Tab-separated table of C-alpha atoms in Angstrom:
chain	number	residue	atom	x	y	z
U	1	UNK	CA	0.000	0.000	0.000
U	2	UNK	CA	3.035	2.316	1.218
U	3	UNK	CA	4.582	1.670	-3.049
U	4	UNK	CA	1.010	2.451	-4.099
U	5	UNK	CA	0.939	5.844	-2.318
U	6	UNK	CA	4.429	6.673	-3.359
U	7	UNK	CA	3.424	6.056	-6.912
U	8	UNK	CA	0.871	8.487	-6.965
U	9	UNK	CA	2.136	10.690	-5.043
U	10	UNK	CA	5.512	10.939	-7.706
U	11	UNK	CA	2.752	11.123	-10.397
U	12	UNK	CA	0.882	14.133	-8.894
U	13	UNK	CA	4.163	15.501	-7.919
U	14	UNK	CA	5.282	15.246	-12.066
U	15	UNK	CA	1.911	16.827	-13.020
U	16	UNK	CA	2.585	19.885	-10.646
U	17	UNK	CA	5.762	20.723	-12.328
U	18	UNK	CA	4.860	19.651	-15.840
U	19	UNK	CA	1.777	21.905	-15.628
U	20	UNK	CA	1.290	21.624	-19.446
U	21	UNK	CA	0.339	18.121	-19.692
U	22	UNK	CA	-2.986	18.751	-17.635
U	23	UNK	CA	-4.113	22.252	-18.666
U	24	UNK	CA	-3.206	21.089	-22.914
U	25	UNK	CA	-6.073	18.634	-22.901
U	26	UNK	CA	-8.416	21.068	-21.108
U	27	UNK	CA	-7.787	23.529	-23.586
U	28	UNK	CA	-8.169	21.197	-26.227
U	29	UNK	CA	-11.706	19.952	-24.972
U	30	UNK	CA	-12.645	23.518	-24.685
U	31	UNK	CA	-11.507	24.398	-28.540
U	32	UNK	CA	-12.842	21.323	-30.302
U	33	UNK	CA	-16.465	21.770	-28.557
U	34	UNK	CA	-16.397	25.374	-29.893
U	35	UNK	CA	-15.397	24.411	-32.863
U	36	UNK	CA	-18.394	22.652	-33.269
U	37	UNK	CA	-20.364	24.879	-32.052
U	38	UNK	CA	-18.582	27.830	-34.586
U	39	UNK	CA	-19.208	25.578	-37.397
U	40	UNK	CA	-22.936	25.061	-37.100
U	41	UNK	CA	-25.345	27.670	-38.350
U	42	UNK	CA	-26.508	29.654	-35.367
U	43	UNK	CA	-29.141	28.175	-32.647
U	44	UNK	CA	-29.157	24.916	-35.412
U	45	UNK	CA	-31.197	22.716	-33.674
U	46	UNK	CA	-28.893	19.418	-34.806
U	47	UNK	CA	-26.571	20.762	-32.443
U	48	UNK	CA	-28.712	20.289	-29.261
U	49	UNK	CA	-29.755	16.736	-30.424
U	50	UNK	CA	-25.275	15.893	-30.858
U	51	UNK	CA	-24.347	17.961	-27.427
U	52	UNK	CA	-24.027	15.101	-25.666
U	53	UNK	CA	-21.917	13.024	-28.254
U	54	UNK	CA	-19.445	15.638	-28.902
U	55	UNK	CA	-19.353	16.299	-25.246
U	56	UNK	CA	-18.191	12.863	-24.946
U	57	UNK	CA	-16.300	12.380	-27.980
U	58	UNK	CA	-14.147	15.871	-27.023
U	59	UNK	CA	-13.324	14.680	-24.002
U	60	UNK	CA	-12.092	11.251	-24.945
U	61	UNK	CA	-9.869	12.684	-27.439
U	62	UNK	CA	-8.119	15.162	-24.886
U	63	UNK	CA	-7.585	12.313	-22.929
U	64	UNK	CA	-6.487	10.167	-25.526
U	65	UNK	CA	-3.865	12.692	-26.304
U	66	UNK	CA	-1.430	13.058	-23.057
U	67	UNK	CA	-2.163	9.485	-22.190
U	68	UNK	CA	0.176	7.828	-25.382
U	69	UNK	CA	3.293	8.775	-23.130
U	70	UNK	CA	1.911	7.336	-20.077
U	71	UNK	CA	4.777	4.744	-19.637
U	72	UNK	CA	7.198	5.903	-22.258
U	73	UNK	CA	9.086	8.010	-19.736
U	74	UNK	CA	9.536	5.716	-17.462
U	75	UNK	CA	10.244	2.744	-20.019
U	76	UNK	CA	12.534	5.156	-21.618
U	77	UNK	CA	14.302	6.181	-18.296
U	78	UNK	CA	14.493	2.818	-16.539
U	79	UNK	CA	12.325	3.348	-13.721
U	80	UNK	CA	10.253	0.390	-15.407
U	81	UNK	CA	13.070	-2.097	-14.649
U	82	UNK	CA	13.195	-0.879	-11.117
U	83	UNK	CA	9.521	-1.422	-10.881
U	84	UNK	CA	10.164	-5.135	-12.295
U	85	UNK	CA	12.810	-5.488	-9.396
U	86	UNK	CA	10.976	-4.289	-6.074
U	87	UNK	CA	9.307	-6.893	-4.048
U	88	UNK	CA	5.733	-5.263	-4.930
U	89	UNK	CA	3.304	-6.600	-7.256
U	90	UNK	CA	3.638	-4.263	-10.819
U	91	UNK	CA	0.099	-4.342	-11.122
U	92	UNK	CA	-0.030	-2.100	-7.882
U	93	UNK	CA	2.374	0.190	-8.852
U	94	UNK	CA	0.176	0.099	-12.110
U	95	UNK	CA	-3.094	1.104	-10.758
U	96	UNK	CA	-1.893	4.057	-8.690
U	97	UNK	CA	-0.377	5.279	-12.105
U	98	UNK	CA	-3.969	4.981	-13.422
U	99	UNK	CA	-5.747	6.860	-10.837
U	100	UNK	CA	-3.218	9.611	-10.632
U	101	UNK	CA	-3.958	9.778	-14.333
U	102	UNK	CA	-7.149	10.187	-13.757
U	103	UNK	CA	-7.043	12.732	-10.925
U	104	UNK	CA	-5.113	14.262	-12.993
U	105	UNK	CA	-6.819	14.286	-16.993
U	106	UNK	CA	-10.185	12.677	-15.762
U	107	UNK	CA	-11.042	14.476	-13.643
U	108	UNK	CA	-10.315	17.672	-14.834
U	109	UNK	CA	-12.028	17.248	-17.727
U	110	UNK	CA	-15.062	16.064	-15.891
U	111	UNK	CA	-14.958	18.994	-14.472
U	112	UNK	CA	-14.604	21.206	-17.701
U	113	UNK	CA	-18.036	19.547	-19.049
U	114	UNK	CA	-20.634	21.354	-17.374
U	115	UNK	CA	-19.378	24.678	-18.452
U	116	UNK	CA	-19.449	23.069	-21.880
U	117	UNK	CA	-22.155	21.278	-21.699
U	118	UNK	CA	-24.306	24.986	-20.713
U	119	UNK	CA	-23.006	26.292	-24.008
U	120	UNK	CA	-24.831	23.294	-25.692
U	121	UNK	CA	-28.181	24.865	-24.014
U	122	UNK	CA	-28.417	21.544	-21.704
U	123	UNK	CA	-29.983	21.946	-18.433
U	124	UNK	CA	-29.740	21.577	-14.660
U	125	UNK	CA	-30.725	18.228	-14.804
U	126	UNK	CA	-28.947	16.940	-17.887
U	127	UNK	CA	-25.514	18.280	-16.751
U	128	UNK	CA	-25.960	16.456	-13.248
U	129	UNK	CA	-26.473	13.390	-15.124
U	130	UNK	CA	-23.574	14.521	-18.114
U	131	UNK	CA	-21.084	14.832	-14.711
U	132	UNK	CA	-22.781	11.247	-13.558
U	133	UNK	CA	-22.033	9.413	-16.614
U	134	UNK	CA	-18.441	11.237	-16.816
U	135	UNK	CA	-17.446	10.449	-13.596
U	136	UNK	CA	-18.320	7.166	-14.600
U	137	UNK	CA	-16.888	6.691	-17.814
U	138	UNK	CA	-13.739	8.947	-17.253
U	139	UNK	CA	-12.024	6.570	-15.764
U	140	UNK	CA	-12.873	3.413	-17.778
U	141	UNK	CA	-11.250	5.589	-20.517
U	142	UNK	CA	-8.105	6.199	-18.855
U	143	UNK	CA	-7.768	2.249	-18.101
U	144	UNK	CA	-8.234	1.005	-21.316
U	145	UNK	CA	-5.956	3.694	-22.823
U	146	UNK	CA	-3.799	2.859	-20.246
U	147	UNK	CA	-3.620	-0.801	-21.100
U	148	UNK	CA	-3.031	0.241	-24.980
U	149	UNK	CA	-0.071	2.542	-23.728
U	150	UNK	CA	1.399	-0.243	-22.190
U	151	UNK	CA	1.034	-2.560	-24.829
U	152	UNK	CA	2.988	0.219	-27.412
U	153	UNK	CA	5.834	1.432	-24.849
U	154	UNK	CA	8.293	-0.473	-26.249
U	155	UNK	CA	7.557	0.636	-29.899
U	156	UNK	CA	9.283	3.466	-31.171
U	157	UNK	CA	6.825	5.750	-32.694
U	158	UNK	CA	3.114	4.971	-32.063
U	159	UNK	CA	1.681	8.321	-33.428
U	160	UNK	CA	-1.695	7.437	-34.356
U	161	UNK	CA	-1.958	3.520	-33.362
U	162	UNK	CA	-2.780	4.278	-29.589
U	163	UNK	CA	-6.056	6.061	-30.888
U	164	UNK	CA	-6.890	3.100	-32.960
U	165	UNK	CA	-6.476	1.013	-30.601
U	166	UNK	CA	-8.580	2.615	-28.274
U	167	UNK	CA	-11.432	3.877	-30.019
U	168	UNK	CA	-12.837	0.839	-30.800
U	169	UNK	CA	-12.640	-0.618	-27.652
U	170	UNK	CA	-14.606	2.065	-25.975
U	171	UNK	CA	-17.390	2.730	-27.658
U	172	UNK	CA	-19.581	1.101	-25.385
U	173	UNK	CA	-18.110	3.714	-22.643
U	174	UNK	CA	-19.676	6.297	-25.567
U	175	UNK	CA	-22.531	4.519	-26.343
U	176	UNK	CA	-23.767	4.332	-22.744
U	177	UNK	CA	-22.046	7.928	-21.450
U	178	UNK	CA	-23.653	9.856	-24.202
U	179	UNK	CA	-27.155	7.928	-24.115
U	180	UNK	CA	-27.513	8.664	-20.503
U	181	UNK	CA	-27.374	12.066	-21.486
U	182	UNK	CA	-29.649	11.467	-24.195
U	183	UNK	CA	-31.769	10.143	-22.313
U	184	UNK	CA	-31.935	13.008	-19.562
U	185	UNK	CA	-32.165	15.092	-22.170
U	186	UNK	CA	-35.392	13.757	-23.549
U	187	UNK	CA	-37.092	13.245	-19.659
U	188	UNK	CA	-36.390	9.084	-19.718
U	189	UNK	CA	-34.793	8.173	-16.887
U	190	UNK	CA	-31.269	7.460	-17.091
U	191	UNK	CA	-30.080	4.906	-14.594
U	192	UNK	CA	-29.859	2.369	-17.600
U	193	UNK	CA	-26.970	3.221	-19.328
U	194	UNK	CA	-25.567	4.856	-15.797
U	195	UNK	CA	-25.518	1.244	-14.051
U	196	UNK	CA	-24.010	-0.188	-17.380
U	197	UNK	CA	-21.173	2.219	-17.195
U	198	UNK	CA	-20.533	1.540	-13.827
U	199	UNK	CA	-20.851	-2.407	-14.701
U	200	UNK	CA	-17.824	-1.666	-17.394
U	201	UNK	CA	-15.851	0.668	-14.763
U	202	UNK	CA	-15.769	-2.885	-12.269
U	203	UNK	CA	-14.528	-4.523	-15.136
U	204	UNK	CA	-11.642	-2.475	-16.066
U	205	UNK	CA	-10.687	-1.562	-12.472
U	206	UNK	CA	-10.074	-5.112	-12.109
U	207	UNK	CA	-8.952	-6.600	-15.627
U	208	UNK	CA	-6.795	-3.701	-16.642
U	209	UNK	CA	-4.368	-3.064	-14.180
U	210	UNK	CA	-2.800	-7.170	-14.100
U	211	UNK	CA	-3.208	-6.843	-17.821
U	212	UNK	CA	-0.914	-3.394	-18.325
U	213	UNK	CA	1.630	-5.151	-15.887
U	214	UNK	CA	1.661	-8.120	-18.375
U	215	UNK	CA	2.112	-5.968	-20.846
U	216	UNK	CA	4.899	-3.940	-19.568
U	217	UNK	CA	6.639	-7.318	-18.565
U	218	UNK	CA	6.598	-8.552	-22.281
U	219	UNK	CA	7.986	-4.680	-23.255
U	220	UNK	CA	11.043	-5.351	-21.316
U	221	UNK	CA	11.338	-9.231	-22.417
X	1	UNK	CA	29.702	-23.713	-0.298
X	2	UNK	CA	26.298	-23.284	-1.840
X	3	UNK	CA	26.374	-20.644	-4.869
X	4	UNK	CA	24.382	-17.667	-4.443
X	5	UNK	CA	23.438	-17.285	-7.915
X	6	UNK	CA	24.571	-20.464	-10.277
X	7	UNK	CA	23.136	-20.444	-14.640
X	8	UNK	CA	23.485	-24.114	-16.209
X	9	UNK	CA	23.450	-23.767	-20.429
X	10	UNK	CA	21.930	-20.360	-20.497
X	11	UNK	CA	21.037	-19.255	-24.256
X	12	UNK	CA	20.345	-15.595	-24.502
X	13	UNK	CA	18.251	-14.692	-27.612
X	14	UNK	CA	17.258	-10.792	-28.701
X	15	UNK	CA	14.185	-11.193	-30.779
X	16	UNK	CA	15.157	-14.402	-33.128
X	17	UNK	CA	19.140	-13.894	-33.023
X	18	UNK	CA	20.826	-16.545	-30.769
X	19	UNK	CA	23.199	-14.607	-29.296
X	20	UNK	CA	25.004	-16.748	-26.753
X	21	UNK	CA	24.726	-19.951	-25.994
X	22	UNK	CA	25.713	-22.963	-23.558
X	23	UNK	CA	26.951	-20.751	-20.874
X	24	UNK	CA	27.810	-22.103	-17.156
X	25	UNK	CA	28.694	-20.886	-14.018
X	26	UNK	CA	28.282	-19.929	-10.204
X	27	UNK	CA	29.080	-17.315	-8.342
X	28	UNK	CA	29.749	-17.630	-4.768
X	29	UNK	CA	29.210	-14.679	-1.593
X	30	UNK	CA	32.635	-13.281	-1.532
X	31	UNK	CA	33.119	-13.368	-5.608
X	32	UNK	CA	33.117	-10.969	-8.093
X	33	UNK	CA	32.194	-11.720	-11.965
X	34	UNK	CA	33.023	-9.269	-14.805
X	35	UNK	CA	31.197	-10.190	-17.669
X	36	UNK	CA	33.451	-8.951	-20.612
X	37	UNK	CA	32.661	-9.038	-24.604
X	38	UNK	CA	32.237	-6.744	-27.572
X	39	UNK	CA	29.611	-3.880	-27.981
X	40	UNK	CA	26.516	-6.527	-29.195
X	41	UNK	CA	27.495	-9.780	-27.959
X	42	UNK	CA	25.137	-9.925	-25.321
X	43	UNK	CA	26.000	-8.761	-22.034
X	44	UNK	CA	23.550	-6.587	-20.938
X	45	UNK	CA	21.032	-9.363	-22.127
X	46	UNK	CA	23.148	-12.318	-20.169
X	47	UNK	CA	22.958	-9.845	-17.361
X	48	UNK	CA	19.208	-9.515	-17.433
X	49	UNK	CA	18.697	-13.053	-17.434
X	50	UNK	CA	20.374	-13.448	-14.823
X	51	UNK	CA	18.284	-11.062	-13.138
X	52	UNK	CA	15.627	-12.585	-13.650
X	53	UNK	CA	14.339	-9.446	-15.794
X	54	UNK	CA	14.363	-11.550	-18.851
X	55	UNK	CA	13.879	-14.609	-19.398
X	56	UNK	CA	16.652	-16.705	-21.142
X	57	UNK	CA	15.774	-18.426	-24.023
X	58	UNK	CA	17.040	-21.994	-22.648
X	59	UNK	CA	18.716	-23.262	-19.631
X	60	UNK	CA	17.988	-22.768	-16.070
X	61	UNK	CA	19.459	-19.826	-13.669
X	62	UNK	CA	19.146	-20.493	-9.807
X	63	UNK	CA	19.197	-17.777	-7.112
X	64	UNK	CA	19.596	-18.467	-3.967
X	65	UNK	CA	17.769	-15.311	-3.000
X	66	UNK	CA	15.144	-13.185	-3.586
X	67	UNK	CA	14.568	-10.470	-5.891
X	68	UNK	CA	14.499	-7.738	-3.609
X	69	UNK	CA	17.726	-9.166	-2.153
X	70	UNK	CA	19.467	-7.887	-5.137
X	71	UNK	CA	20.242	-4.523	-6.734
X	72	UNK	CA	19.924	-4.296	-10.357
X	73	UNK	CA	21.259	-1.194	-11.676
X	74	UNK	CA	20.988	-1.000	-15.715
X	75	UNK	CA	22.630	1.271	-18.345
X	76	UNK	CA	19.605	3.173	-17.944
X	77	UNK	CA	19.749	5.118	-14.670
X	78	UNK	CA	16.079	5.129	-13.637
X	79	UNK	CA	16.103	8.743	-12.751
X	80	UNK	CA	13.185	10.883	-13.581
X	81	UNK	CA	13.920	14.284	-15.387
X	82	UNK	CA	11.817	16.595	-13.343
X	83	UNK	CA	12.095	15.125	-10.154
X	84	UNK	CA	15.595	15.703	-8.165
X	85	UNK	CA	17.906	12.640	-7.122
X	86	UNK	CA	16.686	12.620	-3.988
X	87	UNK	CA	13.556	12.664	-4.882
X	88	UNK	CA	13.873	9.801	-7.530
X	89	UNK	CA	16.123	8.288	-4.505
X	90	UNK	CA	13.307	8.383	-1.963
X	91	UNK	CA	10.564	7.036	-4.017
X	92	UNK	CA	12.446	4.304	-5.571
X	93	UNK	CA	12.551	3.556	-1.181
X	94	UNK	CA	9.017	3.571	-1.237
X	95	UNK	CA	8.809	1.396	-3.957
X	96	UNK	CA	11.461	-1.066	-2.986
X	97	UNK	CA	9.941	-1.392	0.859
X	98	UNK	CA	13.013	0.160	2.360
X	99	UNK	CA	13.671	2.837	4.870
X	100	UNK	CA	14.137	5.997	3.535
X	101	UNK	CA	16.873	7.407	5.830
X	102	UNK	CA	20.056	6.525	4.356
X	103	UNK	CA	19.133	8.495	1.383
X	104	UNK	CA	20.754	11.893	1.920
X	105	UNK	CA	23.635	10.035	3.600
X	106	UNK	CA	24.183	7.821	-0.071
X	107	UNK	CA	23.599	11.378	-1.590
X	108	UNK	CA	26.656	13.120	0.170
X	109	UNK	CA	28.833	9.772	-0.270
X	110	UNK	CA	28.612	10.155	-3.804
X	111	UNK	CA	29.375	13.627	-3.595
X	112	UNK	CA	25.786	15.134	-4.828
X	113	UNK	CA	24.754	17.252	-1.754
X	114	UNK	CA	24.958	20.436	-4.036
X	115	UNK	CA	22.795	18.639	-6.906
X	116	UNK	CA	20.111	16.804	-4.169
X	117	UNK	CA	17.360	19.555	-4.799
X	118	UNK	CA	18.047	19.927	-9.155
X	119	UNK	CA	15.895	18.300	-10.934
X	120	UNK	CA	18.172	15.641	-12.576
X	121	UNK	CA	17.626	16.733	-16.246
X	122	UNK	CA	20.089	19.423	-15.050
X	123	UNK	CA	22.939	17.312	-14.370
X	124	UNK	CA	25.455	15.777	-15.815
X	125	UNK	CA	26.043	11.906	-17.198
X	126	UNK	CA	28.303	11.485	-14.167
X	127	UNK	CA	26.404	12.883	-11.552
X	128	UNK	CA	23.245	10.955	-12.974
X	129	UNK	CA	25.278	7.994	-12.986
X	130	UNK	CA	26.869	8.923	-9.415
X	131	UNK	CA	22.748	9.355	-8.553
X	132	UNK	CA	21.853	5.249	-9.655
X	133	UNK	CA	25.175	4.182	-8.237
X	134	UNK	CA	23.926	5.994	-4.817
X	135	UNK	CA	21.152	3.053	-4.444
X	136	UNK	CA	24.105	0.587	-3.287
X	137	UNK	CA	24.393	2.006	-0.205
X	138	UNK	CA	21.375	3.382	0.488
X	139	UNK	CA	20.400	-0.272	1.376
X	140	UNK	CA	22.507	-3.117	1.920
X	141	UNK	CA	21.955	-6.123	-0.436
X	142	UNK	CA	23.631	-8.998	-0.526
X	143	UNK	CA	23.990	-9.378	-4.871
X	144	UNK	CA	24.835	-6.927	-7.395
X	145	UNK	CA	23.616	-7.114	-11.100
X	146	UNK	CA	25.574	-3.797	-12.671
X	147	UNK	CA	25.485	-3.110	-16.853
X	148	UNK	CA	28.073	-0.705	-17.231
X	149	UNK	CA	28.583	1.167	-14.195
X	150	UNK	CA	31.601	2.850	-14.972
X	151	UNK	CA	30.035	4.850	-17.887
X	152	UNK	CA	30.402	8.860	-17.522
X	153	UNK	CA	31.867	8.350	-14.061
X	154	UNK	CA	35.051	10.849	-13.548
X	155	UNK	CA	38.054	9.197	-11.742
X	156	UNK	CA	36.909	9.909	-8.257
X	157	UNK	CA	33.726	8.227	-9.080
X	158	UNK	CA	35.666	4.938	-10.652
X	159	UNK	CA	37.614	4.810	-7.340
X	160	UNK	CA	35.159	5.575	-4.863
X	161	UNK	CA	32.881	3.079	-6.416
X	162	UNK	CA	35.571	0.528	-6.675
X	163	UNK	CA	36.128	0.859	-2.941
X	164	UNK	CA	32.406	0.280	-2.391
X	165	UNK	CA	32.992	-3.127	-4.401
X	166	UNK	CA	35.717	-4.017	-2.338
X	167	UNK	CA	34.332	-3.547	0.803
X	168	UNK	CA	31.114	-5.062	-0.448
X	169	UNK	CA	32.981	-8.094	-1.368
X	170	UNK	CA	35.155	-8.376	1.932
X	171	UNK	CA	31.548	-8.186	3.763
X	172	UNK	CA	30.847	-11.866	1.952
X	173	UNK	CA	28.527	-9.917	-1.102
X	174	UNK	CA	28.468	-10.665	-4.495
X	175	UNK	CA	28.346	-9.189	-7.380
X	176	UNK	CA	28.150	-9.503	-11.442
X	177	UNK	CA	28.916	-6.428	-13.729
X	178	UNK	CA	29.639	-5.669	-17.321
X	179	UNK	CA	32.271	-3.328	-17.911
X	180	UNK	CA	34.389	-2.427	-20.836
X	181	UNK	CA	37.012	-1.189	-18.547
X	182	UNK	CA	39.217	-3.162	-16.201
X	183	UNK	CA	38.434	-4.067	-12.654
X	184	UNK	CA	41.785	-2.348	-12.141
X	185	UNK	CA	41.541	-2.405	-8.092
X	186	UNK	CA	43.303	-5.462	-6.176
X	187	UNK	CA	39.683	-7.149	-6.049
X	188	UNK	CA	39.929	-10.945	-4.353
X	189	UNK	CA	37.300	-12.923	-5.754
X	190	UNK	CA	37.666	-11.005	-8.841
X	191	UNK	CA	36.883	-13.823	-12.075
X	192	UNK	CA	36.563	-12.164	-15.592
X	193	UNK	CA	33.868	-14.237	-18.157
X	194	UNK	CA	35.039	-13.406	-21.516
X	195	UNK	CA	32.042	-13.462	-24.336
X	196	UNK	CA	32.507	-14.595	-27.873
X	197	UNK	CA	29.479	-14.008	-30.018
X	198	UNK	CA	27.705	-17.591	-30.314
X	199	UNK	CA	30.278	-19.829	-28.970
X	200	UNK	CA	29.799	-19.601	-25.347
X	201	UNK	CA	32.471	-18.309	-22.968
X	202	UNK	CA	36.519	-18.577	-23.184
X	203	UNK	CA	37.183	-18.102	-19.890
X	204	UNK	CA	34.706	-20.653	-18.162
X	205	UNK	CA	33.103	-18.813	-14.894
């Protein structure tokens, strides 16, 4: 537990004096929802009916983008090997990588929805459940794109693989996060798609963090 | 006198190459092994192996302790950019279950003091290298796995390090290193393993 605590406490510790690898993706969520919103004709009514998709989409591409270097660094600087050596299981050390990541992009960007999400002319009720579903689905995000980071540390340039490797494995995350906004949107209740993104949370909370360490194992091999 | 670390026809292997192969040996507390051989014959591989970091492609490599009962210090220095040594020091502690308190003392040994609070991106080969080598005292282990510690150290570093190796030996500790450079110090225990590419070794350990 002590190794687990140290891990993310180095990680939070990184993302305080590397202040650009939180705050990019923020502003990146911000830009690509106003994009969209820029590019529509004004007060088009399509764009009320797709607020909760590109809500959703926008944030799992700023995530997507700061989490490809997740363990290059420390692949690159030999902390891995270190990791391999201590008497701690890797998948540990693993997992508190993956929630500081979270704290850390996740969250934030969790955070950064609402605002967005009033811009898309949602309401009081609809954002509670847009927060809901990303506080849900956040972090089932940053697990599976952790597991794909892992799986490409040891390659030498990745560019756009990570993002094909991930999309298509988390489209239930969008399916279900956006259609419980959908869903609150049109009056239905949403609890649905809520319990089945917490269902796929479970599963990556437990699958994903023995998987990465696999993965990092065969990196080194 | 049981070996503390003993490799019976070891094949090493980087992706399909067979790099070495049919390689033997022990090493006993008290006994030094320098792994020699040309850039690309294998060494840091062998040494992994024998880690247990990686496994070898055949034959069987026995420890006689655990893991975290040995220090494995790579060519890569494990030092994060934007933290400071001690920093990187003290959570590599954390990680490794040790106590953290030996870590300013391992910091002044290997002359860093000034450097402890620079993030390490600022300092030099040496002193990073100085920074990895510092984990060897911070905590007292019993077997040494070392690729290449020599590299970027000044000659106060070589020497100082050299009479860390000495005294680690004369405490009954082993230790395997690759080195392009001579053991030069009057190491007891001292055996050299000489690597030819594919042919397994000259100078049987």
């Amino acid at each position: 537990m002590e190794a687990f605590v140290a891990v993310l406490a180095r990680e939070l510790r990184l993302a305080a004096r590397r202040r650009a690898e939180w705050a990019l993706p923020l502003v990146f969520y911000a830009v690509v929802a106003t994009l969209f919103a820029l590019g529509a004709s004004p007060n088009a009514p399509w764009l009320k009916v797709a607020g909760p998709s590109i809500l959703w989409v926008g944030a799992l591409l700023a995530a997507l983008l700061s989490l490809e270097r997740l363990f290059r660094g420390d692949y690159e600087d030999g902390t891995l090997e270190q990791l391999f050596v201590s008497p701690q299981p890797v998948s540990l050390l693993v997992a508190g990588k993956l929630l500081a990541q979270w704290l850390v992009i996740g969250l934030p960007l969790t955070l950064m929805a609402p605002l967005l999400g009033v811009g898309f002319g949602m309401g009081a009720e609809v954002i509670g459940v847009l927060i809901l579903s990303l506080l849900l689905g956040m972090p089932a995000l940053v697990l599976t794109a952790g597991f794909a980071s892992a799986l490409v540390v040891g390659l030498p340039r990745t560019g756009v693989l990570l993002p094909v490797l991930v999309l298509p494995l988390v489209c239930p995350v969008v399916i279900f996060g956006a259609g419980a906004v959908r869903a609150a949107e049109s009056g239905a209740p949403a609890d649905a798609p809520l319990y089945f993104l917490g269902a796929i949370l479970v599963l990556c909370v437990c699958g994903v963090p023995l998987a990465a360490a696999a993965a990092l194992k065969n990196a080194l091999d | 006198m049981t070996a503390i670390l003993s490799f019976q026809n070891v094949a090493i292997a980087r992706g399909d190459h067979l790099l070495l192969r049919d390689l033997s040996g022990a090493v006993h507390a008290g006994e030094i092994l320098h792994i020699r051989g040309a850039n690309g014959v294998g060494k840091t591989s062998l040494l992994e192996a024998l880690s247990g970091l990686r496994n070898a492609e055949q034959g069987e490599v026995v420890r006689a302790v655990e893991p975290e009962a040995c220090h494995w210090i790579g060519h890569r220095n494990a030092l994060n950019p934007a933290l400071t040594p001690y920093e990187n020091l003290h959570f590599w502690c954390a990680v490794q279950g040790v106590a953290t308190d030996n870590v300013r003392g391992a910091l002044r040994e290997f002359d860093l003091q000034r450097v402890a609070e620079h993030p390490c991106r600022q300092l030099s080969a040496g002193q990073k290298r100085r920074a990895a080598l510092a984990r060897l005292v911070v905590v007292r282990r019993p077997l040494w796995f070392l690729d290449e510690p020599l590299s970027a150290l000044d000659e106060a570093g070589v020497g100082h390090w050299l009479n860390l190796l000495q005294a680690h030996q004369q405490q009954g500790g082993a230790a395997i290193i690759t080195s392009h450079q001579p053991l030069r110090a009057p190491l007891q225990g001292l055996r050299t393993m000489e690597l030819a590419p594919d042919s397994g070794t000259r100078g049987q350990a």
